[in-house]
Amino acid sequence: QLQLQESGPGLVKPSETLSLTCTVSGGSISSSSYYWGWIRQPPGKGLEWIGSIYYSGSTYYNPSLKSRVTISVDTSKNQFSLKLSSVTAADTAVYYCARQVKYSSKLDYWGQGTLVTVSS
Amino acid sequence: EIVLTQSPGTLSLSPGERATLSCRASQSVSSSYLAWYQQKPGQAPRLLIYGASSRATGIPDRFSGSGSGTDFTLTISRLEPEDFAVYYCQQYGSSRELTFGGGTKVEIK
């Protein structure tokens, strides 16, 4: 059974960089059939796609966040990571990692999510 | 960028009733790329429907999806207590971006 687990600091100061890692177990991140994505959800609000990465390193970002986002992959560790720079309180959210079936809208496996609060 | 608008914002129904949720796109969306998710408090979203009308693995047949072009619908034929949740539609665009609708909350009347 595929599992995804987010990890990283739960508190980040304004103007700093948010860094999270998603560890994939029960399957290979190097599969040619999937992208690996990050989605966030501010408290009490809806879902926002941040971006996705293919095992080769190709990335696709939400245009509204593109200037601040970097997603990378480490196939040797079966992990992919998110960096979001210059954070503000508006970046406070639960951050989810998920598996996306390639060329599809299907996000079929999700991590449990991790709350990141931006505050001094 | 395609915008997805879900209506109503909140649907108040009783168990056993039928729920009809709407998702309208600002531009035509390929049916192949329209999905629906269910989210309960404190949980990650769960894939319900993909390709506008195909149920994901393990999803009961009381959930059905339909629609094409700019208008899509999620129907729950008879609400069970565990179906009260927030539902999101989502599309996959030509630039490989994903977009979510704002969500519809189905609450117990």
PDB file of C-alpha atoms in Angstrom:
ATOM      1  CA  GLN A   1       0.000   0.000   0.000  1.00  0.00           C
ATOM      2  CA  LEU A   2       1.461   3.317  -1.065  1.00  0.00           C
ATOM      3  CA  GLN A   3       1.995   5.846   1.714  1.00  0.00           C
ATOM      4  CA  LEU A   4       3.112   9.456   1.649  1.00  0.00           C
ATOM      5  CA  GLN A   5       4.358  11.338   4.697  1.00  0.00           C
ATOM      6  CA  GLU A   6       5.096  15.046   4.959  1.00  0.00           C
ATOM      7  CA  SER A   7       7.799  16.297   7.297  1.00  0.00           C
ATOM      8  CA  GLY A   8       9.313  19.639   8.173  1.00  0.00           C
ATOM      9  CA  PRO A   9       9.087  22.573  10.579  1.00  0.00           C
ATOM     10  CA  GLY A  10       5.636  23.509  11.809  1.00  0.00           C
ATOM     11  CA  LEU A  11       6.599  27.126  12.408  1.00  0.00           C
ATOM     12  CA  VAL A  12       8.369  29.458   9.981  1.00  0.00           C
ATOM     13  CA  LYS A  13       9.162  33.138  10.451  1.00  0.00           C
ATOM     14  CA  PRO A  14       7.896  35.746   7.991  1.00  0.00           C
ATOM     15  CA  SER A  15      10.255  36.407   5.053  1.00  0.00           C
ATOM     16  CA  GLU A  16      11.987  33.054   5.561  1.00  0.00           C
ATOM     17  CA  THR A  17      11.788  29.919   3.441  1.00  0.00           C
ATOM     18  CA  LEU A  18       9.339  27.113   4.145  1.00  0.00           C
ATOM     19  CA  SER A  19      10.848  23.669   3.506  1.00  0.00           C
ATOM     20  CA  LEU A  20       8.945  20.386   3.497  1.00  0.00           C
ATOM     21  CA  THR A  21       9.766  16.863   2.403  1.00  0.00           C
ATOM     22  CA  CYS A  22       7.428  14.085   1.335  1.00  0.00           C
ATOM     23  CA  THR A  23       8.652  10.538   1.829  1.00  0.00           C
ATOM     24  CA  VAL A  24       7.038   7.885  -0.351  1.00  0.00           C
ATOM     25  CA  SER A  25       6.874   4.284   0.868  1.00  0.00           C
ATOM     26  CA  GLY A  26       5.319   1.173  -0.614  1.00  0.00           C
ATOM     27  CA  GLY A  27       6.126   2.242  -4.165  1.00  0.00           C
ATOM     28  CA  SER A  28       8.786   3.888  -6.289  1.00  0.00           C
ATOM     29  CA  ILE A  29       8.891   7.608  -6.945  1.00  0.00           C
ATOM     30  CA  SER A  30      10.728   6.751 -10.183  1.00  0.00           C
ATOM     31  CA  SER A  31       7.639   5.276 -11.813  1.00  0.00           C
ATOM     32  CA  SER A  32       7.016   6.714 -15.272  1.00  0.00           C
ATOM     33  CA  SER A  33       3.253   6.772 -14.620  1.00  0.00           C
ATOM     34  CA  TYR A  34       3.046   9.486 -11.993  1.00  0.00           C
ATOM     35  CA  TYR A  35       3.769  13.045 -11.028  1.00  0.00           C
ATOM     36  CA  TRP A  36       4.260  13.992  -7.388  1.00  0.00           C
ATOM     37  CA  GLY A  37       2.558  17.111  -6.153  1.00  0.00           C
ATOM     38  CA  TRP A  38       2.087  19.594  -3.352  1.00  0.00           C
ATOM     39  CA  ILE A  39      -1.304  21.049  -2.421  1.00  0.00           C
ATOM     40  CA  ARG A  40      -2.101  23.397   0.444  1.00  0.00           C
ATOM     41  CA  GLN A  41      -5.173  24.425   2.382  1.00  0.00           C
ATOM     42  CA  PRO A  42      -5.321  27.549   4.574  1.00  0.00           C
ATOM     43  CA  PRO A  43      -7.324  27.023   7.773  1.00  0.00           C
ATOM     44  CA  GLY A  44     -11.030  26.925   6.985  1.00  0.00           C
ATOM     45  CA  LYS A  45     -10.471  27.466   3.260  1.00  0.00           C
ATOM     46  CA  GLY A  46     -10.250  25.478   0.043  1.00  0.00           C
ATOM     47  CA  LEU A  47      -7.508  23.572  -1.727  1.00  0.00           C
ATOM     48  CA  GLU A  48      -4.736  25.191  -3.765  1.00  0.00           C
ATOM     49  CA  TRP A  49      -2.346  23.278  -6.010  1.00  0.00           C
ATOM     50  CA  ILE A  50       1.237  24.458  -5.550  1.00  0.00           C
ATOM     51  CA  GLY A  51       3.063  22.359  -8.125  1.00  0.00           C
ATOM     52  CA  SER A  52       4.112  18.921  -9.312  1.00  0.00           C
ATOM     53  CA  ILE A  53       7.304  17.133 -10.285  1.00  0.00           C
ATOM     54  CA  TYR A  54       8.151  14.124 -12.434  1.00  0.00           C
ATOM     55  CA  TYR A  55      10.867  11.710 -11.340  1.00  0.00           C
ATOM     56  CA  SER A  56      13.116  13.092 -14.087  1.00  0.00           C
ATOM     57  CA  GLY A  57      12.961  16.501 -12.416  1.00  0.00           C
ATOM     58  CA  SER A  58      10.483  18.219 -14.753  1.00  0.00           C
ATOM     59  CA  THR A  59       8.366  20.642 -12.769  1.00  0.00           C
ATOM     60  CA  TYR A  60       5.003  22.359 -13.183  1.00  0.00           C
ATOM     61  CA  TYR A  61       4.041  25.223 -10.899  1.00  0.00           C
ATOM     62  CA  ASN A  62       0.965  27.251 -10.042  1.00  0.00           C
ATOM     63  CA  PRO A  63       1.548  30.531 -11.890  1.00  0.00           C
ATOM     64  CA  SER A  64       0.469  32.517  -8.820  1.00  0.00           C
ATOM     65  CA  LEU A  65       3.258  30.956  -6.721  1.00  0.00           C
ATOM     66  CA  LYS A  66       5.848  30.200  -9.370  1.00  0.00           C
ATOM     67  CA  SER A  67       8.253  32.989  -8.434  1.00  0.00           C
ATOM     68  CA  ARG A  68       8.582  31.645  -4.874  1.00  0.00           C
ATOM     69  CA  VAL A  69       8.339  27.865  -5.332  1.00  0.00           C
ATOM     70  CA  THR A  70      10.940  25.202  -5.941  1.00  0.00           C
ATOM     71  CA  ILE A  71      10.045  21.503  -6.010  1.00  0.00           C
ATOM     72  CA  SER A  72      12.808  18.922  -6.245  1.00  0.00           C
ATOM     73  CA  VAL A  73      13.064  15.137  -6.214  1.00  0.00           C
ATOM     74  CA  ASP A  74      15.569  12.721  -4.681  1.00  0.00           C
ATOM     75  CA  THR A  75      14.961   9.332  -6.259  1.00  0.00           C
ATOM     76  CA  SER A  76      17.660   7.677  -4.133  1.00  0.00           C
ATOM     77  CA  LYS A  77      15.681   8.516  -1.005  1.00  0.00           C
ATOM     78  CA  ASN A  78      12.225   8.141  -2.615  1.00  0.00           C
ATOM     79  CA  GLN A  79      11.447  11.697  -1.563  1.00  0.00           C
ATOM     80  CA  PHE A  80      10.393  14.975  -3.089  1.00  0.00           C
ATOM     81  CA  SER A  81      10.582  18.384  -1.495  1.00  0.00           C
ATOM     82  CA  LEU A  82       8.978  21.808  -1.468  1.00  0.00           C
ATOM     83  CA  LYS A  83      10.623  25.143  -0.839  1.00  0.00           C
ATOM     84  CA  LEU A  84       8.504  28.296  -0.636  1.00  0.00           C
ATOM     85  CA  SER A  85      10.451  31.501  -0.177  1.00  0.00           C
ATOM     86  CA  SER A  86       9.579  34.880   1.337  1.00  0.00           C
ATOM     87  CA  VAL A  87       6.650  33.502   3.294  1.00  0.00           C
ATOM     88  CA  THR A  88       3.961  35.637   4.909  1.00  0.00           C
ATOM     89  CA  ALA A  89       1.030  34.864   7.177  1.00  0.00           C
ATOM     90  CA  ALA A  90      -0.985  34.121   4.027  1.00  0.00           C
ATOM     91  CA  ASP A  91       1.155  31.011   3.526  1.00  0.00           C
ATOM     92  CA  THR A  92      -0.096  29.509   6.784  1.00  0.00           C
ATOM     93  CA  ALA A  93      -1.813  26.300   5.725  1.00  0.00           C
ATOM     94  CA  VAL A  94      -1.955  22.544   5.910  1.00  0.00           C
ATOM     95  CA  TYR A  95       0.438  21.303   3.242  1.00  0.00           C
ATOM     96  CA  TYR A  96      -0.312  17.977   1.559  1.00  0.00           C
ATOM     97  CA  CYS A  97       1.795  15.883  -0.737  1.00  0.00           C
ATOM     98  CA  ALA A  98       0.039  13.622  -3.209  1.00  0.00           C
ATOM     99  CA  ARG A  99       0.555  11.270  -6.134  1.00  0.00           C
ATOM    100  CA  GLN A 100      -0.897  12.417  -9.447  1.00  0.00           C
ATOM    101  CA  VAL A 101      -1.521   9.977 -12.256  1.00  0.00           C
ATOM    102  CA  LYS A 102       0.395  11.297 -15.271  1.00  0.00           C
ATOM    103  CA  TYR A 103      -1.643  13.291 -17.804  1.00  0.00           C
ATOM    104  CA  SER A 104      -4.619  13.104 -15.470  1.00  0.00           C
ATOM    105  CA  SER A 105      -6.480  15.011 -12.803  1.00  0.00           C
ATOM    106  CA  LYS A 106      -6.297  11.998 -10.507  1.00  0.00           C
ATOM    107  CA  LEU A 107      -4.667  12.665  -7.161  1.00  0.00           C
ATOM    108  CA  ASP A 108      -5.098   9.143  -5.911  1.00  0.00           C
ATOM    109  CA  TYR A 109      -2.854   8.968  -2.840  1.00  0.00           C
ATOM    110  CA  TRP A 110      -2.384  11.756  -0.308  1.00  0.00           C
ATOM    111  CA  GLY A 111      -0.272  12.321   2.751  1.00  0.00           C
ATOM    112  CA  GLN A 112      -2.013  13.164   6.008  1.00  0.00           C
ATOM    113  CA  GLY A 113      -0.959  16.796   5.741  1.00  0.00           C
ATOM    114  CA  THR A 114       1.181  18.991   7.936  1.00  0.00           C
ATOM    115  CA  LEU A 115       0.256  22.383   9.360  1.00  0.00           C
ATOM    116  CA  VAL A 116       2.796  25.115   8.755  1.00  0.00           C
ATOM    117  CA  THR A 117       2.273  28.370  10.602  1.00  0.00           C
ATOM    118  CA  VAL A 118       4.039  31.546   9.538  1.00  0.00           C
ATOM    119  CA  SER A 119       4.581  33.716  12.566  1.00  0.00           C
ATOM    120  CA  SER A 120       7.336  35.590  14.332  1.00  0.00           C
TER     121      SER A 120
ATOM    122  CA  GLU B   1      -6.477  29.952 -16.406  1.00  0.00           C
ATOM    123  CA  ILE B   2      -9.677  27.973 -15.944  1.00  0.00           C
ATOM    124  CA  VAL B   3     -11.766  28.903 -12.907  1.00  0.00           C
ATOM    125  CA  LEU B   4     -14.076  26.320 -11.361  1.00  0.00           C
ATOM    126  CA  THR B   5     -17.157  27.618  -9.531  1.00  0.00           C
ATOM    127  CA  GLN B   6     -19.028  25.237  -7.256  1.00  0.00           C
ATOM    128  CA  SER B   7     -22.594  25.661  -6.125  1.00  0.00           C
ATOM    129  CA  PRO B   8     -24.240  25.778  -3.747  1.00  0.00           C
ATOM    130  CA  GLY B   9     -21.710  26.734  -1.123  1.00  0.00           C
ATOM    131  CA  THR B  10     -23.600  24.731   1.467  1.00  0.00           C
ATOM    132  CA  LEU B  11     -26.231  22.036   1.002  1.00  0.00           C
ATOM    133  CA  SER B  12     -28.392  21.146   4.000  1.00  0.00           C
ATOM    134  CA  LEU B  13     -29.976  17.727   3.618  1.00  0.00           C
ATOM    135  CA  SER B  14     -31.146  14.772   5.680  1.00  0.00           C
ATOM    136  CA  PRO B  15     -29.762  11.217   5.533  1.00  0.00           C
ATOM    137  CA  GLY B  16     -31.433   9.291   2.748  1.00  0.00           C
ATOM    138  CA  GLU B  17     -31.949  12.359   0.577  1.00  0.00           C
ATOM    139  CA  ARG B  18     -30.370  12.972  -2.804  1.00  0.00           C
ATOM    140  CA  ALA B  19     -27.540  15.493  -3.126  1.00  0.00           C
ATOM    141  CA  THR B  20     -26.765  17.303  -6.369  1.00  0.00           C
ATOM    142  CA  LEU B  21     -23.561  19.351  -6.481  1.00  0.00           C
ATOM    143  CA  SER B  22     -22.593  21.587  -9.376  1.00  0.00           C
ATOM    144  CA  CYS B  23     -19.209  22.549 -10.793  1.00  0.00           C
ATOM    145  CA  ARG B  24     -19.074  25.128 -13.568  1.00  0.00           C
ATOM    146  CA  ALA B  25     -15.891  25.916 -15.508  1.00  0.00           C
ATOM    147  CA  SER B  26     -15.010  29.304 -17.008  1.00  0.00           C
ATOM    148  CA  GLN B  27     -13.879  27.510 -20.192  1.00  0.00           C
ATOM    149  CA  SER B  28     -14.567  24.106 -21.627  1.00  0.00           C
ATOM    150  CA  VAL B  29     -12.864  21.267 -19.743  1.00  0.00           C
ATOM    151  CA  SER B  30     -12.176  17.865 -21.205  1.00  0.00           C
ATOM    152  CA  SER B  31     -14.291  15.326 -19.377  1.00  0.00           C
ATOM    153  CA  SER B  32     -11.195  13.182 -19.091  1.00  0.00           C
ATOM    154  CA  TYR B  33      -9.635  15.755 -16.809  1.00  0.00           C
ATOM    155  CA  LEU B  34     -12.425  16.512 -14.315  1.00  0.00           C
ATOM    156  CA  ALA B  35     -12.330  14.936 -10.862  1.00  0.00           C
ATOM    157  CA  TRP B  36     -14.235  15.139  -7.588  1.00  0.00           C
ATOM    158  CA  TYR B  37     -12.884  14.773  -4.055  1.00  0.00           C
ATOM    159  CA  GLN B  38     -14.441  14.351  -0.620  1.00  0.00           C
ATOM    160  CA  GLN B  39     -12.844  15.879   2.452  1.00  0.00           C
ATOM    161  CA  LYS B  40     -13.841  15.284   6.053  1.00  0.00           C
ATOM    162  CA  PRO B  41     -12.618  17.454   8.953  1.00  0.00           C
ATOM    163  CA  GLY B  42      -9.000  16.800   9.843  1.00  0.00           C
ATOM    164  CA  GLN B  43      -8.486  14.456   6.901  1.00  0.00           C
ATOM    165  CA  ALA B  44      -6.827  14.651   3.529  1.00  0.00           C
ATOM    166  CA  PRO B  45      -9.110  14.785   0.500  1.00  0.00           C
ATOM    167  CA  ARG B  46     -10.142  11.462  -1.016  1.00  0.00           C
ATOM    168  CA  LEU B  47     -10.564  10.877  -4.741  1.00  0.00           C
ATOM    169  CA  LEU B  48     -14.182   9.997  -5.562  1.00  0.00           C
ATOM    170  CA  ILE B  49     -14.642  10.476  -9.293  1.00  0.00           C
ATOM    171  CA  TYR B  50     -12.216  10.918 -12.189  1.00  0.00           C
ATOM    172  CA  GLY B  51     -12.794  11.388 -15.882  1.00  0.00           C
ATOM    173  CA  ALA B  52     -16.015  13.177 -14.888  1.00  0.00           C
ATOM    174  CA  SER B  53     -17.917   9.905 -14.343  1.00  0.00           C
ATOM    175  CA  SER B  54     -15.601   7.046 -13.300  1.00  0.00           C
ATOM    176  CA  ARG B  55     -15.652   6.028  -9.671  1.00  0.00           C
ATOM    177  CA  ALA B  56     -12.307   5.600  -7.945  1.00  0.00           C
ATOM    178  CA  THR B  57     -11.419   2.319  -6.298  1.00  0.00           C
ATOM    179  CA  GLY B  58     -13.655   1.485  -3.364  1.00  0.00           C
ATOM    180  CA  ILE B  59     -16.138   4.314  -3.900  1.00  0.00           C
ATOM    181  CA  PRO B  60     -19.778   3.227  -3.383  1.00  0.00           C
ATOM    182  CA  ASP B  61     -22.116   3.351  -6.360  1.00  0.00           C
ATOM    183  CA  ARG B  62     -24.347   5.924  -4.668  1.00  0.00           C
ATOM    184  CA  PHE B  63     -21.746   8.432  -5.883  1.00  0.00           C
ATOM    185  CA  SER B  64     -21.981   9.337  -9.559  1.00  0.00           C
ATOM    186  CA  GLY B  65     -20.541  12.032 -11.764  1.00  0.00           C
ATOM    187  CA  SER B  66     -21.778  13.476 -15.015  1.00  0.00           C
ATOM    188  CA  GLY B  67     -21.396  16.429 -17.323  1.00  0.00           C
ATOM    189  CA  SER B  68     -19.298  17.806 -20.118  1.00  0.00           C
ATOM    190  CA  GLY B  69     -17.926  21.064 -21.467  1.00  0.00           C
ATOM    191  CA  THR B  70     -18.379  23.636 -18.733  1.00  0.00           C
ATOM    192  CA  ASP B  71     -21.009  21.982 -16.523  1.00  0.00           C
ATOM    193  CA  PHE B  72     -20.363  19.006 -14.295  1.00  0.00           C
ATOM    194  CA  THR B  73     -22.408  17.393 -11.534  1.00  0.00           C
ATOM    195  CA  LEU B  74     -21.699  15.118  -8.598  1.00  0.00           C
ATOM    196  CA  THR B  75     -24.749  13.218  -7.368  1.00  0.00           C
ATOM    197  CA  ILE B  76     -25.066  11.264  -4.146  1.00  0.00           C
ATOM    198  CA  SER B  77     -28.204   9.192  -4.602  1.00  0.00           C
ATOM    199  CA  ARG B  78     -29.007   8.547  -0.938  1.00  0.00           C
ATOM    200  CA  LEU B  79     -26.981  10.317   1.694  1.00  0.00           C
ATOM    201  CA  GLU B  80     -25.394   8.132   4.341  1.00  0.00           C
ATOM    202  CA  PRO B  81     -24.220   9.650   7.652  1.00  0.00           C
ATOM    203  CA  GLU B  82     -20.581   9.331   6.532  1.00  0.00           C
ATOM    204  CA  ASP B  83     -21.240  11.385   3.370  1.00  0.00           C
ATOM    205  CA  PHE B  84     -21.587  14.689   5.193  1.00  0.00           C
ATOM    206  CA  ALA B  85     -18.390  16.426   4.210  1.00  0.00           C
ATOM    207  CA  VAL B  86     -16.933  19.017   1.839  1.00  0.00           C
ATOM    208  CA  TYR B  87     -16.691  18.160  -1.864  1.00  0.00           C
ATOM    209  CA  TYR B  88     -14.281  19.691  -4.366  1.00  0.00           C
ATOM    210  CA  CYS B  89     -14.164  19.505  -8.124  1.00  0.00           C
ATOM    211  CA  GLN B  90     -10.792  19.754  -9.839  1.00  0.00           C
ATOM    212  CA  GLN B  91      -9.462  19.952 -13.372  1.00  0.00           C
ATOM    213  CA  TYR B  92      -6.162  19.258 -15.135  1.00  0.00           C
ATOM    214  CA  GLY B  93      -5.303  21.923 -17.648  1.00  0.00           C
ATOM    215  CA  SER B  94      -3.393  22.144 -20.904  1.00  0.00           C
ATOM    216  CA  SER B  95      -0.317  23.548 -19.138  1.00  0.00           C
ATOM    217  CA  ARG B  96      -0.404  20.614 -16.711  1.00  0.00           C
ATOM    218  CA  GLU B  97      -1.768  22.837 -13.965  1.00  0.00           C
ATOM    219  CA  LEU B  98      -4.372  21.644 -11.487  1.00  0.00           C
ATOM    220  CA  THR B  99      -7.255  23.858 -10.410  1.00  0.00           C
ATOM    221  CA  PHE B 100      -9.755  23.239  -7.619  1.00  0.00           C
ATOM    222  CA  GLY B 101     -13.230  24.632  -7.146  1.00  0.00           C
ATOM    223  CA  GLY B 102     -14.098  26.418  -3.932  1.00  0.00           C
ATOM    224  CA  GLY B 103     -15.964  23.452  -2.474  1.00  0.00           C
ATOM    225  CA  THR B 104     -19.512  22.544  -1.458  1.00  0.00           C
ATOM    226  CA  LYS B 105     -20.244  21.606   2.123  1.00  0.00           C
ATOM    227  CA  VAL B 106     -22.940  18.969   2.566  1.00  0.00           C
ATOM    228  CA  GLU B 107     -24.294  19.318   6.077  1.00  0.00           C
ATOM    229  CA  ILE B 108     -26.956  17.543   8.076  1.00  0.00           C
ATOM    230  CA  LYS B 109     -30.269  19.369   8.087  1.00  0.00           C
TER     231      LYS B 109
END
